[in-house]
Coordinates of C-alpha atoms and ligand atoms in Angstrom, one line a residue:
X390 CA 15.0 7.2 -9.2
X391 CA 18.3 9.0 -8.1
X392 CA 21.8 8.3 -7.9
X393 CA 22.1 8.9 -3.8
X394 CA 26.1 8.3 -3.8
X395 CA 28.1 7.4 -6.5
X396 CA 27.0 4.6 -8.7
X397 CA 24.2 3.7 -6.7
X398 CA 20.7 4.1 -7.6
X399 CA 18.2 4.4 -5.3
X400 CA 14.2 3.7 -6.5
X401 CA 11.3 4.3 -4.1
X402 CA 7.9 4.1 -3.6
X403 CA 6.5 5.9 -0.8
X404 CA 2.9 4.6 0.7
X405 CA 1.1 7.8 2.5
X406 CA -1.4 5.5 4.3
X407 CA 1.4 4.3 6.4
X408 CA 3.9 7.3 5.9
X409 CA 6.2 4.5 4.8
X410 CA 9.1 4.6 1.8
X411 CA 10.3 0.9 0.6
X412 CA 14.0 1.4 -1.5
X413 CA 15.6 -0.3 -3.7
X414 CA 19.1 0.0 -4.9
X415 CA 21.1 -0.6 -8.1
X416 CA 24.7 -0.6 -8.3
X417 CA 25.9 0.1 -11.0
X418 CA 29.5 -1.8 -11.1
X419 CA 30.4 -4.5 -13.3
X420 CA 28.8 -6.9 -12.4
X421 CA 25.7 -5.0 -11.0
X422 CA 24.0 -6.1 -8.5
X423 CA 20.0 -5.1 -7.4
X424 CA 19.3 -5.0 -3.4
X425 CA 16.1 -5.4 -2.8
X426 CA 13.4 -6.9 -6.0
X427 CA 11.1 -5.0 -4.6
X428 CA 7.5 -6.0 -5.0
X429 CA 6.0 -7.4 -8.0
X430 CA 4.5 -4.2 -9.2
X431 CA 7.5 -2.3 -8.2
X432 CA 10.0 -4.0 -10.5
X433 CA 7.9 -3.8 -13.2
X434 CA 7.9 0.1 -12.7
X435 CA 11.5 0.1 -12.4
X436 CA 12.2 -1.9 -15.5
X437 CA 12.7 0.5 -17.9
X438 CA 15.2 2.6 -16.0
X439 CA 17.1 -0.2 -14.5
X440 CA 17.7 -1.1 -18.5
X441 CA 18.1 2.9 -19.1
X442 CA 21.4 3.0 -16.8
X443 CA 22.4 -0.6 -17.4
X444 CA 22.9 0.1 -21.1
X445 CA 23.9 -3.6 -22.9
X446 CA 25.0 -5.0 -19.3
X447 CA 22.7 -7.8 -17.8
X448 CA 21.6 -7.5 -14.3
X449 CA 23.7 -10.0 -12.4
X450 CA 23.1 -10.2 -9.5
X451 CA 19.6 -10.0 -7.3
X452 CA 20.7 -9.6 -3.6
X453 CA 17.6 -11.0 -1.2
X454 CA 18.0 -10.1 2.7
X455 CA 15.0 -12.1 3.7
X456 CA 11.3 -13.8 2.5
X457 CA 9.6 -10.7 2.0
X458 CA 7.3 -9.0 -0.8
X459 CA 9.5 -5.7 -0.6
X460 CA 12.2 -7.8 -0.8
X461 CA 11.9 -11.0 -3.3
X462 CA 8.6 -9.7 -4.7
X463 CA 9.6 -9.1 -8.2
X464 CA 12.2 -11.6 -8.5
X465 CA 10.2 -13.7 -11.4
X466 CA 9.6 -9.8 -13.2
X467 CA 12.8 -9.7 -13.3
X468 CA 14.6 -13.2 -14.1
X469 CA 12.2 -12.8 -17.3
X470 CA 14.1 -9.5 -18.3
X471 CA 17.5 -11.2 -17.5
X472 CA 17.3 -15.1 -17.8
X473 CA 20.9 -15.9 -16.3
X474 CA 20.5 -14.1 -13.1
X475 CA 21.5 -15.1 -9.4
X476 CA 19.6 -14.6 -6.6
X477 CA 21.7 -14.1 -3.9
X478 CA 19.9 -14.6 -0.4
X479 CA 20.1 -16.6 2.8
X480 CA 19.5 -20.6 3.4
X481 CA 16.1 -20.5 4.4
X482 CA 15.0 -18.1 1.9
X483 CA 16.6 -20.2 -0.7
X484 CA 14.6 -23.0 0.0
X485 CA 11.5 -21.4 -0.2
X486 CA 12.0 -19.1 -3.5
X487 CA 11.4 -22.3 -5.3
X488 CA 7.9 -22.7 -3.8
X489 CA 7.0 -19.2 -4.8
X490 CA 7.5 -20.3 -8.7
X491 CA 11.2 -19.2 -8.8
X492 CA 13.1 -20.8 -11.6
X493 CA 16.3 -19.4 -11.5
X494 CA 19.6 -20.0 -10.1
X495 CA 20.3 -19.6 -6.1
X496 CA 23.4 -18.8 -4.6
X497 CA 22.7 -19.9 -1.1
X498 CA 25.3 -17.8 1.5
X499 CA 25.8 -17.3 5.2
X500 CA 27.6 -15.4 7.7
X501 CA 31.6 -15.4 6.8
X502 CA 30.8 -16.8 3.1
X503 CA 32.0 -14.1 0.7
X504 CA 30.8 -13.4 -3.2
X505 CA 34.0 -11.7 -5.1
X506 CA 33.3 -11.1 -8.8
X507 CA 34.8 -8.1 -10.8
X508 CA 34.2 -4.7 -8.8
X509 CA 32.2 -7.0 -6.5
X510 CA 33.5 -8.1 -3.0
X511 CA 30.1 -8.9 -0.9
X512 CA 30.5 -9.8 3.0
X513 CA 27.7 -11.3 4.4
X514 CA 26.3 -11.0 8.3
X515 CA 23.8 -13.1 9.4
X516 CA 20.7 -11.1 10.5
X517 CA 17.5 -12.9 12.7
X518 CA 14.7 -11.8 10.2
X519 CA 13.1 -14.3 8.8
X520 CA 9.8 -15.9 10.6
X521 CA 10.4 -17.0 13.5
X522 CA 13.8 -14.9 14.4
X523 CA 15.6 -17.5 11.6
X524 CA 18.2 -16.1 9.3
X525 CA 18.2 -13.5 6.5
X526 CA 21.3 -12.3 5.4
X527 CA 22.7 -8.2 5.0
X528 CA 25.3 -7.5 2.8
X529 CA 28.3 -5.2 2.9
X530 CA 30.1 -4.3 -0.5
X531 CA 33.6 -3.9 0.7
X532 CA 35.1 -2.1 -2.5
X533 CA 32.3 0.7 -2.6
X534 CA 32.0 0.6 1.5
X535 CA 28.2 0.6 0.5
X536 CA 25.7 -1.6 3.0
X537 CA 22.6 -2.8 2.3
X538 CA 20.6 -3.0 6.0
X539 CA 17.1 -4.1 4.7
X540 CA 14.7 -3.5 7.6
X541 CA 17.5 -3.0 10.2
X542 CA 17.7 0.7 10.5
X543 CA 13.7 1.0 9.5
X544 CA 12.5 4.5 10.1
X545 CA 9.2 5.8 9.3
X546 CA 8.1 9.3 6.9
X547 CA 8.7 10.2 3.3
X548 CA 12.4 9.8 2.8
X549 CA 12.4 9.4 -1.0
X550 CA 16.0 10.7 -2.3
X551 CA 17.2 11.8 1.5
X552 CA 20.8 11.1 3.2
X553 CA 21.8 12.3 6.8
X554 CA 25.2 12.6 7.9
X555 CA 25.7 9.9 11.1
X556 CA 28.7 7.4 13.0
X557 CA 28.1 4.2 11.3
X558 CA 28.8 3.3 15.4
X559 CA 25.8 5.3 17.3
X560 CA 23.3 3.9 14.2
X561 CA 24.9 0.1 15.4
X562 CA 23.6 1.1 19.3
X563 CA 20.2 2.5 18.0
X564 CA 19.4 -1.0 16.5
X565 CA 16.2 -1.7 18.9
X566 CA 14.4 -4.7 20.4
X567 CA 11.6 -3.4 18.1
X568 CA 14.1 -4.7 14.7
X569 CA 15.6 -7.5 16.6
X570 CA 13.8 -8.9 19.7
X571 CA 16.4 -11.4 20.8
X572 CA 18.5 -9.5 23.0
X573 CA 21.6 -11.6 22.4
X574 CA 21.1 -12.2 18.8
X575 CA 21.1 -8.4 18.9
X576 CA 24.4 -7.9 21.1
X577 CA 26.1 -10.3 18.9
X578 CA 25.0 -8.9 15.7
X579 CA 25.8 -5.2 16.7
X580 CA 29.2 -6.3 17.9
X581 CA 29.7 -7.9 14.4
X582 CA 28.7 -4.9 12.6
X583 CA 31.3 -2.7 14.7
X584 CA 34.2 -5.0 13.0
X585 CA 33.0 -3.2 10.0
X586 CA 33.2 0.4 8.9
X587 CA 30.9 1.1 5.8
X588 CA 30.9 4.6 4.1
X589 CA 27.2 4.6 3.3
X590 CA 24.5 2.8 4.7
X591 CA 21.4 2.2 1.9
X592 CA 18.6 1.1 3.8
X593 CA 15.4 -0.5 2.8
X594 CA 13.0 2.1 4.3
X595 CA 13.3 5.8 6.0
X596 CA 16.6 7.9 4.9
X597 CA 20.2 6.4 4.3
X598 CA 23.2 7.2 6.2
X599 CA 25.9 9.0 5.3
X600 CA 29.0 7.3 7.6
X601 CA 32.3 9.0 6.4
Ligands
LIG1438 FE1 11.3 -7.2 5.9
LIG1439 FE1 11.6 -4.3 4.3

């Protein structure tokens, strides 16, 4: 675990097989918010220290960018820890979370749909990752300027705990046909994320980016 920028708290677990890291991220406003439940065995790992630097606070918020184990594996682990939490993902996810045994509430959002609570102001782009090209969500924090770009910037090799320096812009033209095959879903959606100008990109595998 390490606090990679201010308040937020990256956790990782890298797989050598396939020179791979997954990440998840904690931040630690009021109310925080968890990108990423990581697998099932991965949020049990990072129980303890998500209650170690939550102090008395409950988790929140649980954001989901898309049907995936990195990414709503652990959701029952943790809705067991924290009873009242929200899972905040996209539509299609949200209808199938309940067919994976999840119990707890769903806060169902799309493109242009906003969740302002506290220190929290999350914008949400829609993002063609779900089977079949449908879509997951990303999620920009507008007070922290912190993104969360699940598997959109995925890069391969142990980058537990690393940050480069880079123009939020030039990592918007790298996004490849490889992250999102439809060429016009991915001329639309890189156009939408140049409206945008985040300060620090936390990404779901490979290193972050540092955009300021
Ligand atoms: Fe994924
Ligand atoms: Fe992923």
């Amino acid at each position: 675990m390490k606090e990679i920028t201010k308040d937020l708290y990256q956790f990782s677990v890298y797989i050598p097989p396939m020179d791979f890291t997954i990440h998840q991220y904690l931040l630690n406003c009021d109310p925080a918010i968890l990108f990423a439940a990581g697998t099932v065995q991965q949020a049990q790992a990072i129980l303890p220290d998500l209650k170690k630097i939550l102090k008395e606070k409950p988790l929140k918020y649980v954001f989901v960018s898309h049907m995936e184990s990195d990414e709503a594996g652990g959701l029952n682990v943790l809705q067991k820890e924290w009873p009242d939490l929200k899972v905040i993902c996209g539509q299609l996810c949200a209808r199938e979370l309940p067919g994976f045994g999840y119990k707890g509430e769903i806060l169902a959002e799309k493109a242009g749909q906003e969740v302002n609570d506290g220190d929290l102001s999350l914008q949400f782009f829609d993002y063609p990752s779900e089977v079949h090209l449908q879509n997951g969500l990303l999620a920009y924090e507008k007070n922290t300027g912190i993104f969360y770009s699940a598997d959109l910037f995925l890069r391969y090799g142990n980058d537990v705990g690393r940050t480069i320096q880079a123009d939020w812009k030039t990592e918007v033209d790298a996004i490849s046909e490889e992250r999102v095959p439809n060429a016009d879903e991915r001329r639309k959606l890189q156009e939408t994320l140049k409206t945008i100008k985040p300060s620090f990109a936390a990404v779901g595998h490979g290193y972050c980016v540092d955009c300021q």
